[in-house]
mmCIF file of C-alpha atoms and ligand atoms in Angstrom:
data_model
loop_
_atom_site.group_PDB
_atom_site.id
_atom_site.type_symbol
_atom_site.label_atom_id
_atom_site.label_comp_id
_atom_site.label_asym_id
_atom_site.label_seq_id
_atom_site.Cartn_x
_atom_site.Cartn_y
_atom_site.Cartn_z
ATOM 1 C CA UNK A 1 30.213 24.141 26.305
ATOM 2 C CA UNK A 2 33.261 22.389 25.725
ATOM 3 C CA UNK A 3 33.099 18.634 24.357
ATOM 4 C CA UNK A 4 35.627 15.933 22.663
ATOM 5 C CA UNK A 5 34.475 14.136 19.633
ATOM 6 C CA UNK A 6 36.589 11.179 20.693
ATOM 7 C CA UNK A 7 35.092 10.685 24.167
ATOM 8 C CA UNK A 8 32.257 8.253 24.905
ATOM 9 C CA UNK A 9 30.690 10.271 27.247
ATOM 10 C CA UNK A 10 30.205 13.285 25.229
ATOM 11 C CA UNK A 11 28.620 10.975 22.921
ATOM 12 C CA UNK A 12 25.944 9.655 24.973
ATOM 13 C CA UNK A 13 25.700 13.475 26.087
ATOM 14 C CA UNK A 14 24.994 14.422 21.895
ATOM 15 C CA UNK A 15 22.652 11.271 22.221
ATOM 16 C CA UNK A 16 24.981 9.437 19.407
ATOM 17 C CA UNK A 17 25.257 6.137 21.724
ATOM 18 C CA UNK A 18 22.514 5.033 23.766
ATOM 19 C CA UNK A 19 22.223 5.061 27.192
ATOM 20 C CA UNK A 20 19.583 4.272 29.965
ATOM 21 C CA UNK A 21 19.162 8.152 31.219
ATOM 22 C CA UNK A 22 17.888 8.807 34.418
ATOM 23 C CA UNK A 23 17.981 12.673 34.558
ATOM 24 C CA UNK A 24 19.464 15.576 32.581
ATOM 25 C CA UNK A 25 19.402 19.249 33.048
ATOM 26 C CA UNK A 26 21.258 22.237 31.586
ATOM 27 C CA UNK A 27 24.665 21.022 33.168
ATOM 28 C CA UNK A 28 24.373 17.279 33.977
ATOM 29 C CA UNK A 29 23.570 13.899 33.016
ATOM 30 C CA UNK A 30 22.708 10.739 34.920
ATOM 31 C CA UNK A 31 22.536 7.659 33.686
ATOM 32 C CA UNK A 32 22.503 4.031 34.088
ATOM 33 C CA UNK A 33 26.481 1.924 34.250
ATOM 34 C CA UNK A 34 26.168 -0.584 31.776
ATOM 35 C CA UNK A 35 28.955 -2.258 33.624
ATOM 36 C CA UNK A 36 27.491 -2.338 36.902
ATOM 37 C CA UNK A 37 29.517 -3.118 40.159
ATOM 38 C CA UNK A 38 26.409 -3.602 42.337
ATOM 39 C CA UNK A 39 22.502 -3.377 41.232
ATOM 40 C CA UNK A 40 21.502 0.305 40.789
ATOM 41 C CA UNK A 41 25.052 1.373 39.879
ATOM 42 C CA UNK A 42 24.626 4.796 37.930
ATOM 43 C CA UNK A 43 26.666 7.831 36.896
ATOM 44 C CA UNK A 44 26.509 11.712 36.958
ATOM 45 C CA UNK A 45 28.569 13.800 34.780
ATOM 46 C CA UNK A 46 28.426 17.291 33.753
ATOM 47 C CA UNK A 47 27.644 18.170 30.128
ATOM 48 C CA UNK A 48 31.189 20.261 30.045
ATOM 49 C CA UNK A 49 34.205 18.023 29.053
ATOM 50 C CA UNK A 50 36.891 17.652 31.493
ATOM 51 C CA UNK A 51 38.989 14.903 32.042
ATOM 52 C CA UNK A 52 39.306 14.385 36.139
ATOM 53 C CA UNK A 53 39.554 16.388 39.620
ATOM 54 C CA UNK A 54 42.134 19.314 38.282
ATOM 55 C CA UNK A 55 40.560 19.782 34.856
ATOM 56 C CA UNK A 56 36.740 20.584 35.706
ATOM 57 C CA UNK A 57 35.723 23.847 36.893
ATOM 58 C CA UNK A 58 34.383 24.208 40.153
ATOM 59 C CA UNK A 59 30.996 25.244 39.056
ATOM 60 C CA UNK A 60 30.534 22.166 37.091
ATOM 61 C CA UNK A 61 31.690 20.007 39.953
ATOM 62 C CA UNK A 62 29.398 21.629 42.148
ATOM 63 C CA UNK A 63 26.592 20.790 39.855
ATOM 64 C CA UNK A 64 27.316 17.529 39.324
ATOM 65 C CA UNK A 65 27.421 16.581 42.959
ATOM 66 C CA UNK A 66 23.779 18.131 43.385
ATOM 67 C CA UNK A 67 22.408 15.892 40.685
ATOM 68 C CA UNK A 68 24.136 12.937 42.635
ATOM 69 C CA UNK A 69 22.363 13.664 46.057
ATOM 70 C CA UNK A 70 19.151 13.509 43.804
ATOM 71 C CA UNK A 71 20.135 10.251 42.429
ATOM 72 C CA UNK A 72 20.904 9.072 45.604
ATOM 73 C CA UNK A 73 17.784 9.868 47.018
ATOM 74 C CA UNK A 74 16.127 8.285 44.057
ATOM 75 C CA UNK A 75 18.207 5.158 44.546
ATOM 76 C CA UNK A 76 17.820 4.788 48.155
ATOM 77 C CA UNK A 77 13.913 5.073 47.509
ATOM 78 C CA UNK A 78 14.209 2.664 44.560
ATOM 79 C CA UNK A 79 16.129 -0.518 45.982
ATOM 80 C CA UNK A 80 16.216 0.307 49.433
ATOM 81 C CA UNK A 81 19.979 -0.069 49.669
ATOM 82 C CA UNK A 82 21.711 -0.810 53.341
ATOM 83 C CA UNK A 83 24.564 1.684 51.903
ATOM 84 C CA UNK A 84 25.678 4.233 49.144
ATOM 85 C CA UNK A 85 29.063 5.321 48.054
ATOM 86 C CA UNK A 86 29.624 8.370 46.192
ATOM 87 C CA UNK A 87 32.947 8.039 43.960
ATOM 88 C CA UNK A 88 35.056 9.738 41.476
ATOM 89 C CA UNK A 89 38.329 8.137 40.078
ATOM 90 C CA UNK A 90 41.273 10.104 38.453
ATOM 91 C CA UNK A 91 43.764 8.954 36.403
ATOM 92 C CA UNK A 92 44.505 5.399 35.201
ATOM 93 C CA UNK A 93 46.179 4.029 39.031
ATOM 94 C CA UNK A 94 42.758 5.193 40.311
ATOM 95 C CA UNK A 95 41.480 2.890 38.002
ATOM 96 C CA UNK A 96 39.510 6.039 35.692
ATOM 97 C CA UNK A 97 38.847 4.245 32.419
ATOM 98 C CA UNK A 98 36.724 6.856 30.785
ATOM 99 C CA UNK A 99 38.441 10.238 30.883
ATOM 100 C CA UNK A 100 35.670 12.310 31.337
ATOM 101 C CA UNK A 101 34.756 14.082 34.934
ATOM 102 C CA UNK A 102 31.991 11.161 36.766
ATOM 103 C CA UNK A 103 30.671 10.359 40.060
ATOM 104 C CA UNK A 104 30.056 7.191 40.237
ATOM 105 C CA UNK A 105 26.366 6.662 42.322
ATOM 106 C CA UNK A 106 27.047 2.919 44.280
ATOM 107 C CA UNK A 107 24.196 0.993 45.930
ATOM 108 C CA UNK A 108 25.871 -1.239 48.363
ATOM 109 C CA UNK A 109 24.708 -3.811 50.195
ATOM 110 C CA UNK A 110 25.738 -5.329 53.939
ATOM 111 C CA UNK A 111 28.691 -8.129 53.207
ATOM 112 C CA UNK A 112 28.679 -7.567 49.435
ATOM 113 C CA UNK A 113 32.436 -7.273 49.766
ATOM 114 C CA UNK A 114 33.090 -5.377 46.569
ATOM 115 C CA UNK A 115 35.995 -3.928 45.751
ATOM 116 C CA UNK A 116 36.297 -0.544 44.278
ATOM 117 C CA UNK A 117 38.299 -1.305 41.873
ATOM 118 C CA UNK A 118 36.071 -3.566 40.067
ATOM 119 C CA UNK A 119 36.335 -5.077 36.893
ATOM 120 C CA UNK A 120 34.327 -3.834 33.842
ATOM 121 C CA UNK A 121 31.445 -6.787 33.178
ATOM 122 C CA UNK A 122 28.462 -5.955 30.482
ATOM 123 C CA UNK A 123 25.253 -6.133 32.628
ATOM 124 C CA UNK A 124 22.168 -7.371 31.542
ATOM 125 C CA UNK A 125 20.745 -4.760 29.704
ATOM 126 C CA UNK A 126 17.090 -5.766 29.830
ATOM 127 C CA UNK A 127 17.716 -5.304 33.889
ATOM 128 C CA UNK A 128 19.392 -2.610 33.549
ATOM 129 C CA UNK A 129 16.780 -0.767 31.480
ATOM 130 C CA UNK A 130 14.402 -2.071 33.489
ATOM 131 C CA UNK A 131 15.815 -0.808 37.066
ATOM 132 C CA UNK A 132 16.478 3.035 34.612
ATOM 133 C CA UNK A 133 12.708 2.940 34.962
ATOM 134 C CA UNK A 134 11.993 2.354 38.516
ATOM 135 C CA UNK A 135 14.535 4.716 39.738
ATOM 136 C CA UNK A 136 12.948 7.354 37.412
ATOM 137 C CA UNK A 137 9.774 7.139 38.652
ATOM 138 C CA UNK A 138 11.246 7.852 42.213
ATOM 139 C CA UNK A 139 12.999 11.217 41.068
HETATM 140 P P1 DGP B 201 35.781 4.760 35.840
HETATM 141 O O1 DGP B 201 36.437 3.421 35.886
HETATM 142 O O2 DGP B 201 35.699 5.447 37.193
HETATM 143 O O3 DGP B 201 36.374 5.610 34.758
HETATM 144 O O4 DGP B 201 34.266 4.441 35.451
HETATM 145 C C1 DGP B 201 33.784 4.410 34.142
HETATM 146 C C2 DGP B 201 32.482 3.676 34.189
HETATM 147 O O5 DGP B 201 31.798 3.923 32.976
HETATM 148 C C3 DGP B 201 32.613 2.153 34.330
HETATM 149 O O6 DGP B 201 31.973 1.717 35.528
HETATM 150 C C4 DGP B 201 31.920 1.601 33.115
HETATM 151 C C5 DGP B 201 31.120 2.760 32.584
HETATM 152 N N1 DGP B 201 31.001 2.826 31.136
HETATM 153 C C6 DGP B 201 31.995 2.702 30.231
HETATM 154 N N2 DGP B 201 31.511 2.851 28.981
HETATM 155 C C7 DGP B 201 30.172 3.093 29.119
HETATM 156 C C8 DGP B 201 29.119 3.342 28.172
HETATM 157 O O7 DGP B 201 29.293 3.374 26.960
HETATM 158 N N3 DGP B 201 27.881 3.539 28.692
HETATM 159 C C9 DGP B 201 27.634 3.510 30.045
HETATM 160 N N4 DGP B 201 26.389 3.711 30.434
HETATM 161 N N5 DGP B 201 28.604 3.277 30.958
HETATM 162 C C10 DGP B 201 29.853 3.065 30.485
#
């Protein structure tokens, strides 16, 4: 499977940065943002490297969106969200900071006017790690 020793996802993927991981199987990963838009924010990529849209192959695409319905589900059951957006970003106008294939999993909330395009805040970690738990549980 193909990986890039510079990118930070394959690293949390080879378990050489931490991360607050909700689910993995042979193809995909999901795991807590640590720069959360909204409460609940998490991410699904596949294991494979590929940078956006045009670069990843359509079976790990396809795989990757299967483990976000799960999330979702696990989300929705978790935090009881009013709303959900499903999201992938390509390419820097987009506003993709990390170059490797993600769906971003969004719990939204009635009148929480956020903007896609947020900016990149550290979250509280302890919170964070905490909510990684409770949305486990409800896989
Ligand atoms: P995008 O802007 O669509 O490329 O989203 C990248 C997301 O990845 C952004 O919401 C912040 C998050 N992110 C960046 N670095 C890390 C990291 O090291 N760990 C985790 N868990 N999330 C990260």
């Amino acid at each position: 499977m193909s990986s890039d020793s510079d990118c930070i996802f394959c690293k949390i993927i080879a378990g050489e940065i931490p991360s607050f991981k909700l689910f993995e199987d042979e193809n995909t990963l999901a795991f807590m943002d640590i720069n959360p838009a909204s409460t609940g924010h998490a991410l699904v990529i596949p294991k494979e490297h590929a940078a956006d849209v045009h670069a990843v192959s359509e079976a790990a695409i396809a795989q990757t969106v299967k483990t976000a319905k799960m999330i979702a589900l696990a989300i929705d059951r978790t935090l009881n969200p009013d709303g959900l957006n499903l999201l992938q970003c390509n390419g820097p106008a987009a506003a993709q900071s990390v170059m490797h294939f993600h769906m971003h999993v969004l719990p939204r909330r009635e009148g929480d006017e956020l903007k896609l395009n947020w900016g990149l805040e550290p979250g509280d970690m302890d919170a964070i790690g905490a909510l990684a738990e409770r949305i486990r549980s409800n896989l």
